[in-house]
Short mmCIF file of C-alpha atoms and ligand atoms in Angstrom, two decimals:
data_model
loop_
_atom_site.label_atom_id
_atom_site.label_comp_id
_atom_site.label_asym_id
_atom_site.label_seq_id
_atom_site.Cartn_x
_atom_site.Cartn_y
_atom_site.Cartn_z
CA UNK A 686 105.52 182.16 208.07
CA UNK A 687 109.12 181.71 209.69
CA UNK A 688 110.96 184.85 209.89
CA UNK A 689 114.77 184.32 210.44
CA UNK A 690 116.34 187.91 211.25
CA UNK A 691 120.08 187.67 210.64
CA UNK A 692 122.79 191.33 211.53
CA UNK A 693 123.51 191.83 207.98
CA UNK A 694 123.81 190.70 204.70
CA UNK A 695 126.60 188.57 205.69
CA UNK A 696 125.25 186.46 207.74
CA UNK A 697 121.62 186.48 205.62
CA UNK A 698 123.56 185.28 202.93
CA UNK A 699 125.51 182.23 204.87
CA UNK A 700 121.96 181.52 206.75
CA UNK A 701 120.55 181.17 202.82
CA UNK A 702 123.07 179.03 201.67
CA UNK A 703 123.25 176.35 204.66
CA UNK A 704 119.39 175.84 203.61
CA UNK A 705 120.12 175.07 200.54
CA UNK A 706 123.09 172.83 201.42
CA UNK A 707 120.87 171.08 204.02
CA UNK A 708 118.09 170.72 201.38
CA UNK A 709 120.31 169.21 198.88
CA UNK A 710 122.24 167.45 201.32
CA UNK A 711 118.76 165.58 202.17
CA UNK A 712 117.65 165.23 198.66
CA UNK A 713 120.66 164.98 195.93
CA UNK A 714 118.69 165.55 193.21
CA UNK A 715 117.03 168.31 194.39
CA UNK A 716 114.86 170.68 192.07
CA UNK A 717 116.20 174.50 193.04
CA UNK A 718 114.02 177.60 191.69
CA UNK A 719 116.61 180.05 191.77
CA UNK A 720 116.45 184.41 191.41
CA UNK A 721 118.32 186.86 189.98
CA UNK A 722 119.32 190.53 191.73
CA UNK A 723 121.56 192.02 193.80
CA UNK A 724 119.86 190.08 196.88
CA UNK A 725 121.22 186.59 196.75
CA UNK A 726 124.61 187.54 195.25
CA UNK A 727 125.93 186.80 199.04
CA UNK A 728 124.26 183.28 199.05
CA UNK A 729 125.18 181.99 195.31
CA UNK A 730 129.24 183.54 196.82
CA UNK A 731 128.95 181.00 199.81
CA UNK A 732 127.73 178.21 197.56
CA UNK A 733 130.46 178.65 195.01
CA UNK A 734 133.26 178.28 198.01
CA UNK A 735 131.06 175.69 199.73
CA UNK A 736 131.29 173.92 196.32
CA UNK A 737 134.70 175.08 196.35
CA UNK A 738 135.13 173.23 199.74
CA UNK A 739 133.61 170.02 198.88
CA UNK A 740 130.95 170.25 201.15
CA UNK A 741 128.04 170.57 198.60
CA UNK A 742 127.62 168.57 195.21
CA UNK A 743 125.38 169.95 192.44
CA UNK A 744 125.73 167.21 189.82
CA UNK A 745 122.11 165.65 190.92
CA UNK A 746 120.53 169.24 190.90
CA UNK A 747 118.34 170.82 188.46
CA UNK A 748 117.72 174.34 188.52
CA UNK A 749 114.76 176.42 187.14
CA UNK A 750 114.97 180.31 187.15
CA UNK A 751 112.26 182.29 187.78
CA UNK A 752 112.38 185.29 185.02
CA UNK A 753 114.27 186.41 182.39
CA UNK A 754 114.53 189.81 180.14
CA UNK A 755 111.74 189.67 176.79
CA UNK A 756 114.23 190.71 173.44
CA UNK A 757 117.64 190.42 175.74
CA UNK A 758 119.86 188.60 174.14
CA UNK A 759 121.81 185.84 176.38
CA UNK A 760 125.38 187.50 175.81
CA UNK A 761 124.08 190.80 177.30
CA UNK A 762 125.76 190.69 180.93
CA UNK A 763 122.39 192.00 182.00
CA UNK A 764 120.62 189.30 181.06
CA UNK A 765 119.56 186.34 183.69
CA UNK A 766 121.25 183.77 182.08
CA UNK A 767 124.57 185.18 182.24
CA UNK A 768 124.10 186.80 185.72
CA UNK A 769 123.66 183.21 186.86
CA UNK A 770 126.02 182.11 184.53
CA UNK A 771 128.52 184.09 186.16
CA UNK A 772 127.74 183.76 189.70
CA UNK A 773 127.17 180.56 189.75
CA UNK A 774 126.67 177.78 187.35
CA UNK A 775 130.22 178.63 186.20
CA UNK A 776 131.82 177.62 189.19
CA UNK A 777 129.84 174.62 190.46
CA UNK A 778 129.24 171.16 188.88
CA UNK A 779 125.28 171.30 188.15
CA UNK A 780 124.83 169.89 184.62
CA UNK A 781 124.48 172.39 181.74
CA UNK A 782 121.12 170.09 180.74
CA UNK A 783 119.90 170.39 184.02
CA UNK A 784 119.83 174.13 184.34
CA UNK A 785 116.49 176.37 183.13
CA UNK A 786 115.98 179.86 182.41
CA UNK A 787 113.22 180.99 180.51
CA UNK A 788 114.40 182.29 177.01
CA UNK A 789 113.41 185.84 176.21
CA UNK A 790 114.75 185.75 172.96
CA UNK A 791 111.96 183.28 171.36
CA UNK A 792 109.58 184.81 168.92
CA UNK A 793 106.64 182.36 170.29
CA UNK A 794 106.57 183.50 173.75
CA UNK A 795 103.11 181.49 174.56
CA UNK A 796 105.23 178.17 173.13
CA UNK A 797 108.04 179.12 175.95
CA UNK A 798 105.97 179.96 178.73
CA UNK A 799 104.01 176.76 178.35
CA UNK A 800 107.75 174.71 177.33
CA UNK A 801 109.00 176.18 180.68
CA UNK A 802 105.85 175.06 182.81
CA UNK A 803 106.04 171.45 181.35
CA UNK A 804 109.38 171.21 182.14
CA UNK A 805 108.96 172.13 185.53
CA UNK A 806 106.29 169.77 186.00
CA UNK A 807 108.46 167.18 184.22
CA UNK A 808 111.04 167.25 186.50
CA UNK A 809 108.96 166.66 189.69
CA UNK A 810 108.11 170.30 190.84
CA UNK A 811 110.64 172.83 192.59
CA UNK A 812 111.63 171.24 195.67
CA UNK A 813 112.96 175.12 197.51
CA UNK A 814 112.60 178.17 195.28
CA UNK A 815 114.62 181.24 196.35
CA UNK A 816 112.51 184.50 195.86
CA UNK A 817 113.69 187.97 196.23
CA UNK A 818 111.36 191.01 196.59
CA UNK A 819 111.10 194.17 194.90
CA UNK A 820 110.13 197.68 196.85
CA UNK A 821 106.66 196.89 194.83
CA UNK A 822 106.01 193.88 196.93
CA UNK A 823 106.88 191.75 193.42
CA UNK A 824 108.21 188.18 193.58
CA UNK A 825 109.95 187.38 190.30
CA UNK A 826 108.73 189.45 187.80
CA UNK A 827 105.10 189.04 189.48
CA UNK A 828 103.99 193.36 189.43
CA UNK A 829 101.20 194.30 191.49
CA UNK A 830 97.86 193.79 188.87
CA UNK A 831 94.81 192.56 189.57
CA UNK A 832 95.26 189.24 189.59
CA UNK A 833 97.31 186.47 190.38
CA UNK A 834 99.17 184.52 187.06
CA UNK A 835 98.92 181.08 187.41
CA UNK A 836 101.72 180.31 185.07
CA UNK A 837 104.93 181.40 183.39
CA UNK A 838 103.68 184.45 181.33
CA UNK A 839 104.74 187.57 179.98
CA UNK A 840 105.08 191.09 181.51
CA UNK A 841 104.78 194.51 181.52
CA UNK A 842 107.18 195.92 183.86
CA UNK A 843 106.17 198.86 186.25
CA UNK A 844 107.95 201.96 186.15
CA UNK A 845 109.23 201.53 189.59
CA UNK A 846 110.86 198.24 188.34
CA UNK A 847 112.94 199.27 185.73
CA UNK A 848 113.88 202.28 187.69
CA UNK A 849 115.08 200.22 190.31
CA UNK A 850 117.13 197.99 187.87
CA UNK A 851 118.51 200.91 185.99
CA UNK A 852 121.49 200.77 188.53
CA UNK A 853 122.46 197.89 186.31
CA UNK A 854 122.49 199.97 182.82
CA UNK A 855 124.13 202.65 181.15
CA UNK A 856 121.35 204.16 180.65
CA UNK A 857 117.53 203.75 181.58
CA UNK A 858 116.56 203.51 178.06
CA UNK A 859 118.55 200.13 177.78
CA UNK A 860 116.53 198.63 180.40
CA UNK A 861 114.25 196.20 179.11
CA UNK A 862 110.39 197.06 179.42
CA UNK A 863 109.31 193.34 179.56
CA UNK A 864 110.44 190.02 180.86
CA UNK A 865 108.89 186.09 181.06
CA UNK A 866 108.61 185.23 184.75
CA UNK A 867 107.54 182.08 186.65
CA UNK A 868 103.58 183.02 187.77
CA UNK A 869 102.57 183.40 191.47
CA UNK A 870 100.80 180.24 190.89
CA UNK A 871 104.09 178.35 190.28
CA UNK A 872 105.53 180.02 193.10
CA UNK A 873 103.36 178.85 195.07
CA UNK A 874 103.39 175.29 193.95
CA UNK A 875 107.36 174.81 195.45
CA UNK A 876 107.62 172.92 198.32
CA UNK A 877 109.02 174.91 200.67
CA UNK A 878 109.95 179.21 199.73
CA UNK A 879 112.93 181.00 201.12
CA UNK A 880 112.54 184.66 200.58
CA UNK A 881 115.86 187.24 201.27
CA UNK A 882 115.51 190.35 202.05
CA UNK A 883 118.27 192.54 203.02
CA UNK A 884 118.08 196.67 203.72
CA UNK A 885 115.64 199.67 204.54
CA UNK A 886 114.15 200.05 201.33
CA UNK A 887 113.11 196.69 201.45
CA UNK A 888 111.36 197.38 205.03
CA UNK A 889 107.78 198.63 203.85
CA UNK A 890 107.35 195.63 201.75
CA UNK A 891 108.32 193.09 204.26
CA UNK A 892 105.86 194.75 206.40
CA UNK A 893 102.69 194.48 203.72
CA UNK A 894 103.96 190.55 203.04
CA UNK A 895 103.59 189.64 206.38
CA UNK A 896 101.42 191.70 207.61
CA UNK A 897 98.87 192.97 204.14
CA UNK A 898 95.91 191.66 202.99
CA UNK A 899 96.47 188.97 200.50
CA UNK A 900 96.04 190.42 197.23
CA UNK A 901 97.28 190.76 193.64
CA UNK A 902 98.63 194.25 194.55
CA UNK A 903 100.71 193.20 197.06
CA UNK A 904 101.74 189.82 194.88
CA UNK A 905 104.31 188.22 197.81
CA UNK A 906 101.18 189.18 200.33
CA UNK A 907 100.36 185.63 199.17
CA UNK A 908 102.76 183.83 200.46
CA UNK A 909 101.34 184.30 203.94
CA UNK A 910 98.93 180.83 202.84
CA UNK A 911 101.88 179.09 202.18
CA UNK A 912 102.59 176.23 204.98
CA UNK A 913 106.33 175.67 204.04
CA UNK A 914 108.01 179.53 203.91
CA UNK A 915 111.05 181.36 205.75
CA UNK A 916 111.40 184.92 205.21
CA UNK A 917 115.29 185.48 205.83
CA UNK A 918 116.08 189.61 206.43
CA UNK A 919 118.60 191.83 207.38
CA UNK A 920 118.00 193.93 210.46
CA UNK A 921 116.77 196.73 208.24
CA UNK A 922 114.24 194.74 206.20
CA UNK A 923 112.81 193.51 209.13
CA UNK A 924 112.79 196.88 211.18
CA UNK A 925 108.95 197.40 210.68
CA UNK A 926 108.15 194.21 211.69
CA UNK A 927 106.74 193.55 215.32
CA UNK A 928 110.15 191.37 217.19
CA UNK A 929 107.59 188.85 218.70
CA UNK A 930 107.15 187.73 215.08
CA UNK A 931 110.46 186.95 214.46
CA UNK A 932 113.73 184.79 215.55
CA UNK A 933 117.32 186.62 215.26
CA UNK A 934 119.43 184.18 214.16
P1 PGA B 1296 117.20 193.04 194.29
O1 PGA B 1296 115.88 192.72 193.45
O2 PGA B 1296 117.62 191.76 194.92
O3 PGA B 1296 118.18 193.52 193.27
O4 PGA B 1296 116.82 194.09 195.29
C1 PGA B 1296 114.89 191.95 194.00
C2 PGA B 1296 113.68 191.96 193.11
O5 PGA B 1296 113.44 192.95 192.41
O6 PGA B 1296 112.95 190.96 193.11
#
């Protein structure tokens, strides 16, 4: 694992986005996996004005999102699709066609998750997926269980999860209880994972990714096997972590 510790969320944010500019800079057609959450807000704002800029081109990217809301519909500003909607696609030149978030509104979820898989596959694998993590240790809508998913499935969300994304809501009881997300095993499949984290809360989880036993309970614990992964933190995520492990950036 490279750990990248940037001051703030500032500079986390511009760190994140010059990978992805130097990734699709390399390959035009690159395949991003891309996350939702208050985390890469920062990065997806220095894309849109490096965009903005000329400096990076989108029209050769595809995009696959990791998760989505179960039974939100896409008009709900809480829902994935217009978060990214609104943060991003809207302002860059990626191709509608060529952007994919997993539909929560389908009555044959088993029909999406495997349509969503395929299509992954189908377009050559995710090249750089972007991951947040949750105070739970999840990545994507991966909750601690006992066992790693393979593919893109359905879930339960914990408690802790929908507490944490109540913020977003009026009220808690508007927060969805289930959501489609990308499996660890598809994860795990991308090329190369850039993970954000950014403040204290985030801190103890950090510390059982890098430092945990791999397992299902910690699900980003298993990105430790990966051989192509940069953890990119704020001083505060990173403040339980030992410094010799780490670059500041
Ligand atoms: P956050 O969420 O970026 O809003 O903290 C991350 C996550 O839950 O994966």
């Amino acid at each position: 694992m490279r750990i990248l510790v940037c001051k703030n969320y500032e500079e986390m944010s511009k760190k994140a986005a010059q990978m992805i500019l130097s990734q699709v800079t390399l390959k035009p057609n690159s395949v991003l996996g891309l996350a939702t959450g208050s985390t890469p807000m920062g990065m997806y704002k220095e894309l849109v004005s490096m965009y903005k800029n000329k400096v990076i081109d989108f029209s050769e990217v595809t995009t696959f999102n990791l998760d989505e809301y179960y039974q939100l519909p896409i008009t709900n500003d809480q829902s994935y699709h217009y978060f990214m909607h609104e943060n991003l696609f809207n302002h860059i030149n990626v191709k509608k066609e060529n952007i994919h978030v997993p539909n929560g509104m389908v009555k044959d979820i088993e029909a999406e998750c495997s349509r969503y898989d395929n299509f992954i596959k189908e377009s050559g694998g995710i090249d750089i997926q972007v991951l947040g993590i949750g105070h739970n240790a999840h990545i994507g809508f991966n909750e601690p269980t006992i066992n790693f998913e393979r593919g893109t499935h359905l879930v339960d969300l914990k408690e802790s999860t929908i507490e944490a994304n109540a913020r977003f809501f009026d009220k808690i009881e508007d927060v969805p209880r289930k959501a489609i997300t990308m499996g660890t095993g598809s994860i795990f499949k991308a090329r190369k994972i850039m993970l954000l984290a950014c403040g204290e809360g985030k801190a103890e989880a950090i510390y059982n990714t890098v430092y945990g036993k791999v397992i299902p309970e910690v699900p980003a614990s298993i990105l430790q096997f990966h051989n192509d992964i940069v953890l990119i933190l704020d001083e505060e995520a990173a403040s339980k972590l030992n410094p010799e492990d780490y670059k500041i950036v």
